[in-house]
PDB file of C-alpha atoms in Angstrom:
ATOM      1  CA  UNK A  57       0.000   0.000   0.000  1.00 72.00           C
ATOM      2  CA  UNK A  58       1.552   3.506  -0.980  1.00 87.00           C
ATOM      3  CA  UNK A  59       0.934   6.140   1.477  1.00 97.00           C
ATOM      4  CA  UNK A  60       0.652   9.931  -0.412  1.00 98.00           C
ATOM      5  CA  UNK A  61       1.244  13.074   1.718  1.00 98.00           C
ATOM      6  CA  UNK A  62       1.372  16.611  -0.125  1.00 98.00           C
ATOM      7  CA  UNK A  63       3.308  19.406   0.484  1.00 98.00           C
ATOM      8  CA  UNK A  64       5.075  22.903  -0.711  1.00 98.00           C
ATOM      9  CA  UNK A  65       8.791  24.053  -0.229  1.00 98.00           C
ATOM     10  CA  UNK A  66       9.081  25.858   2.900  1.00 96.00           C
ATOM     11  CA  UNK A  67      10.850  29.278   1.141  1.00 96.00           C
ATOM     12  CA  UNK A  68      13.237  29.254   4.012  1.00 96.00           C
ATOM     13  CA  UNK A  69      14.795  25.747   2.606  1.00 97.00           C
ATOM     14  CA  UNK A  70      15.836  26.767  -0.371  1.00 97.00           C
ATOM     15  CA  UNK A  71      19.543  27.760  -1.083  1.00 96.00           C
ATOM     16  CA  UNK A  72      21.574  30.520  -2.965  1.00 96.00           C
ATOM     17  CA  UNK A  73      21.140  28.372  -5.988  1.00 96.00           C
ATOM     18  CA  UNK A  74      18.005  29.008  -5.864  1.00 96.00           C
ATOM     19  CA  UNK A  75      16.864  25.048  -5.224  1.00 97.00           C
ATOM     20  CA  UNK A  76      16.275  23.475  -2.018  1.00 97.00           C
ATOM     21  CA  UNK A  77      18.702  22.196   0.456  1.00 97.00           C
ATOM     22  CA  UNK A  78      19.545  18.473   0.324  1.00 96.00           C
ATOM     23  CA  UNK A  79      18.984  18.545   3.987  1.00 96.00           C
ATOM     24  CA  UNK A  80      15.180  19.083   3.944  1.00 97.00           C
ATOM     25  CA  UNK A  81      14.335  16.025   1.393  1.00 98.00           C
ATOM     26  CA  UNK A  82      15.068  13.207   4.281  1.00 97.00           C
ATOM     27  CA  UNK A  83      12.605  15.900   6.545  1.00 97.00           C
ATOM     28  CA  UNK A  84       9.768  15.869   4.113  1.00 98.00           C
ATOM     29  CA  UNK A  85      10.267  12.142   3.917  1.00 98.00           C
ATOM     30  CA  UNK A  86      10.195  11.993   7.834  1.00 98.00           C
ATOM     31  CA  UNK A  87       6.961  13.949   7.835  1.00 97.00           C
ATOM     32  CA  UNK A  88       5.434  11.777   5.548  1.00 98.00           C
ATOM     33  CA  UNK A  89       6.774   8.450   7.401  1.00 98.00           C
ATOM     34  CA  UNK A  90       6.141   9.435  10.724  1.00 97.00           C
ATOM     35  CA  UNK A  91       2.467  10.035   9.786  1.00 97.00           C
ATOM     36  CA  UNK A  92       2.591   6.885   7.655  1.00 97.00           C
ATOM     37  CA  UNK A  93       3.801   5.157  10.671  1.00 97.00           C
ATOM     38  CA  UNK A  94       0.376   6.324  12.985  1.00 97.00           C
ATOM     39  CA  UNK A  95      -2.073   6.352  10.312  1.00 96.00           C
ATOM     40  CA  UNK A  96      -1.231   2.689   8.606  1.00 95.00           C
ATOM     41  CA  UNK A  97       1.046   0.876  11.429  1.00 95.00           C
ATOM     42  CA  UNK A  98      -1.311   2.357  14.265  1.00 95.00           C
ATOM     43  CA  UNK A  99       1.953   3.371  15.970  1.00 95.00           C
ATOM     44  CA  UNK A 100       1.796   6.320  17.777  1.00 95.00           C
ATOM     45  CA  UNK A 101       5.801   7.851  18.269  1.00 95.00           C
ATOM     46  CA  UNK A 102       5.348  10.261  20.887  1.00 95.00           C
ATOM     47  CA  UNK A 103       2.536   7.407  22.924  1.00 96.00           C
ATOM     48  CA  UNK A 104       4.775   4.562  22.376  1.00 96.00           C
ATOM     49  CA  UNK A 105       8.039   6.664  23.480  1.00 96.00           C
ATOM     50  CA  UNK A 106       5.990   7.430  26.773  1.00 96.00           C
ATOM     51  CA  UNK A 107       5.706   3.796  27.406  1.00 95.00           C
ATOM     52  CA  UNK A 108       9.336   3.284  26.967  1.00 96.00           C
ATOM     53  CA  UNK A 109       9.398   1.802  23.307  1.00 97.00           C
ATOM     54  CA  UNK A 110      11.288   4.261  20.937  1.00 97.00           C
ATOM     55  CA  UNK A 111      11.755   3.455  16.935  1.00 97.00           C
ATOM     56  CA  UNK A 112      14.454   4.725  15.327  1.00 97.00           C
ATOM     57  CA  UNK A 113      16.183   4.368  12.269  1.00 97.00           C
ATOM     58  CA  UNK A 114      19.564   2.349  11.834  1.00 96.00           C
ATOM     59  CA  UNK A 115      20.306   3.375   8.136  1.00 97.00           C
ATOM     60  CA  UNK A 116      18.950   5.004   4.882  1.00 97.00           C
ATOM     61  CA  UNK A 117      20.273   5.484   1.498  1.00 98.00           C
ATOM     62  CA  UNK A 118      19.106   8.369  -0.391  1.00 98.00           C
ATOM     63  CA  UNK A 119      19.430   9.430  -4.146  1.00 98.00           C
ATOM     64  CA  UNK A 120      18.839  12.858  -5.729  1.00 98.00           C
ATOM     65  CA  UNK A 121      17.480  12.736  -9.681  1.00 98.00           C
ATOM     66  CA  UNK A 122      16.295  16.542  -9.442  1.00 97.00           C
ATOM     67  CA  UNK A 123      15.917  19.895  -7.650  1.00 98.00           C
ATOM     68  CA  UNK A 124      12.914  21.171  -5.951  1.00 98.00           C
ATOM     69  CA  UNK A 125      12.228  25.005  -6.171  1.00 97.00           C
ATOM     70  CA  UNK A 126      10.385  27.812  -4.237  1.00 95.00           C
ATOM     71  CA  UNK A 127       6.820  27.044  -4.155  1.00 95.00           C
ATOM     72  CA  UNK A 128       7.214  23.684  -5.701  1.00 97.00           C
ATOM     73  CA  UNK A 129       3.737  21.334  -4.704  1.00 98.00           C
ATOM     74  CA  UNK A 130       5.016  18.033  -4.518  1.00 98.00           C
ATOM     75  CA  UNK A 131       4.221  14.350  -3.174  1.00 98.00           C
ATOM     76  CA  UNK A 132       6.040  12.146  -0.428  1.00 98.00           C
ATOM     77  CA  UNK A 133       5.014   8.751  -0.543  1.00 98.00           C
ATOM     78  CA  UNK A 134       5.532   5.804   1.845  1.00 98.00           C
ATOM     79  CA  UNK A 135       5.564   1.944   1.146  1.00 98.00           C
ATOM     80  CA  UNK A 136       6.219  -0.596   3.745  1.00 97.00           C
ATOM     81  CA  UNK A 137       8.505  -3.481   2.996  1.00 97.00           C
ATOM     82  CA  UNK A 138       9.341  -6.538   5.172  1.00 96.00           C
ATOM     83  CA  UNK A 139      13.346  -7.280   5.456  1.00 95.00           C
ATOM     84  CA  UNK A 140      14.408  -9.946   3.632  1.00 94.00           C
ATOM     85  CA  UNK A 141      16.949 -12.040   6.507  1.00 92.00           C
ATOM     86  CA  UNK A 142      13.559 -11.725   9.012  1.00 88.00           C
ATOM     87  CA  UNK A 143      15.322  -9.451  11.570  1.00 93.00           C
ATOM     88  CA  UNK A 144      13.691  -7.071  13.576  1.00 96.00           C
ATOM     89  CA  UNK A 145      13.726  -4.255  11.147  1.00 96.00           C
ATOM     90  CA  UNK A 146      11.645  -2.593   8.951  1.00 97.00           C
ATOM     91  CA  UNK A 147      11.593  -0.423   5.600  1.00 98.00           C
ATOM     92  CA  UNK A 148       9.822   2.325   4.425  1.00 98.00           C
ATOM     93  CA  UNK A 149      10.457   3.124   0.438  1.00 98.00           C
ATOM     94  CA  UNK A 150       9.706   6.558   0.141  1.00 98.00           C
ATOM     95  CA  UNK A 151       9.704   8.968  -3.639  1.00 98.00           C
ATOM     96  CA  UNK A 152       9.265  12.604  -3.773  1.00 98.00           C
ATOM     97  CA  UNK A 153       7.628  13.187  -7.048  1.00 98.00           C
ATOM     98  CA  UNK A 154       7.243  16.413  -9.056  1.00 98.00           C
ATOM     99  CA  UNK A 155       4.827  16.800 -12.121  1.00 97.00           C
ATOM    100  CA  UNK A 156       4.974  12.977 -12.177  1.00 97.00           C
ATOM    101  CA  UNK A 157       8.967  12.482 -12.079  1.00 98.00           C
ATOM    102  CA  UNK A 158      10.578  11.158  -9.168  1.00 98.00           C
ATOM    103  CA  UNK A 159      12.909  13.761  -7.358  1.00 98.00           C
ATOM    104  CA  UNK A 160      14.422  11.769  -4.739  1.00 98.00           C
ATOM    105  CA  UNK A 161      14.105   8.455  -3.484  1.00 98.00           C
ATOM    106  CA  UNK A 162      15.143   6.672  -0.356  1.00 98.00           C
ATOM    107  CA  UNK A 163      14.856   3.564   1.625  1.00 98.00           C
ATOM    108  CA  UNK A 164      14.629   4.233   5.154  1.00 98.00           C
ATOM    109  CA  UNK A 165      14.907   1.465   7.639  1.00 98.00           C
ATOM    110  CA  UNK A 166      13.762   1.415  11.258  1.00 97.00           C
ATOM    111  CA  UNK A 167      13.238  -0.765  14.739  1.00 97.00           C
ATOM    112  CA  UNK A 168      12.233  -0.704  18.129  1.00 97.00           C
ATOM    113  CA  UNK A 169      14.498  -0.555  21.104  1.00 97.00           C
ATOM    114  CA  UNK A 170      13.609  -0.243  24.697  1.00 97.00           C
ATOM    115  CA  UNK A 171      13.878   3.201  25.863  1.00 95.00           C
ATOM    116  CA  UNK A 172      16.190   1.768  28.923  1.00 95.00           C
ATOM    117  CA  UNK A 173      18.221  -0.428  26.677  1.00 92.00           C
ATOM    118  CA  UNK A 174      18.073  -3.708  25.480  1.00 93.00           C
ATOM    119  CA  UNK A 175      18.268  -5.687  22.114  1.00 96.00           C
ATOM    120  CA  UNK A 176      16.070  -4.269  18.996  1.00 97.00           C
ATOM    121  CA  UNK A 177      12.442  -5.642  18.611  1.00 97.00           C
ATOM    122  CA  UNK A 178       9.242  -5.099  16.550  1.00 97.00           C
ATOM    123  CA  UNK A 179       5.908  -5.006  18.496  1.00 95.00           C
ATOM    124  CA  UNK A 180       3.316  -7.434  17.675  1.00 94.00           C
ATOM    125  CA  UNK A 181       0.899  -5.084  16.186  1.00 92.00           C
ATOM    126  CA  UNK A 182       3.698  -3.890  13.690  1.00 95.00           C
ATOM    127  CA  UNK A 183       4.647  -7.457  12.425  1.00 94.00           C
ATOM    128  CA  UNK A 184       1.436  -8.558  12.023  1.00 94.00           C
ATOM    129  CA  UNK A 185       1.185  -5.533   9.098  1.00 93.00           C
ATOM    130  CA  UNK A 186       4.352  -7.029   7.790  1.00 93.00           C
ATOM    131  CA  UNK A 187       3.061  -9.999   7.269  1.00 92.00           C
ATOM    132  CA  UNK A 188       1.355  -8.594   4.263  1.00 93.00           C
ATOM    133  CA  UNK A 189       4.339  -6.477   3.130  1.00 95.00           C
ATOM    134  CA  UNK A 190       6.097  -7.294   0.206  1.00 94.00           C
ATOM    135  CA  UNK A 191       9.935  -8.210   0.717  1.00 94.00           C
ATOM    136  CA  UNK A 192      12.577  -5.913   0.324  1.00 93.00           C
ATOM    137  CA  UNK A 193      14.726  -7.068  -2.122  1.00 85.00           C
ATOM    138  CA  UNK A 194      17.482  -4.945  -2.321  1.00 67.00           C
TER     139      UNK A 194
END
């Protein structure tokens, strides 16, 4: 299931080039993912952090095919994707599209770790939902 958020460059991103950082594209994607992540995973950050269960991410890799400009109204999406080796992890795809070409795409990937320490987990409720997900494959 893809997961489509809109939004508009903030004016105060964008750099003396005249495009916008490449700092705010993993931000956008963060909004998007974070609301992906309580709407479709019915995982609440700030809720779950206040019961001790943070997720974070461990790695992404990122890759820039264009520029976004002032004013530019463009898409975030979000896909879930199950890890392939079946450890505790999971990954969100995510595109930032323009006028129906991809500006940047990532894959982000994320657990859960006890807020006191301890080895990485997924809650029950989130790999149920990854039962469904298609496998990352690369």
């Amino acid at each position: 299931m893809e997961y489509v958020k809109e939004y508009v460059v903030n004016p105060d991103h964008i750099d003396v080039q005249g495009i916008m950082d490449g700092l705010f594209y993993p931000f956008y994607m963060e909004y998007c993912r974070h609301e992906f992540i309580k709407d479709v995973l019915g995982f609440g950050l700030e809720e779950e952090a206040k019961k001790g269960i943070n997720m974070v991410l461990s790695q992404y890799t990122i890759n820039f095919l264009r520029s976004l400009k002032k004013d530019d109204r463009f898409t975030v999406t979000c896909e879930l994707f199950a890890d392939k080796s079946g450890k505790p992890q999971i990954h969100f795809e995510q595109k930032i599209i323009l006028n129906g070409k991809i500006v940047t795409k990532a894959v982000f990937t994320g657990t859960c770790v006890p807020a006191t320490g301890g080895r990485p987990f997924l809650p029950d409720s989130i790999k149920e939902k990854l039962l469904t997900a298609p496998i990352l494959e690369s």
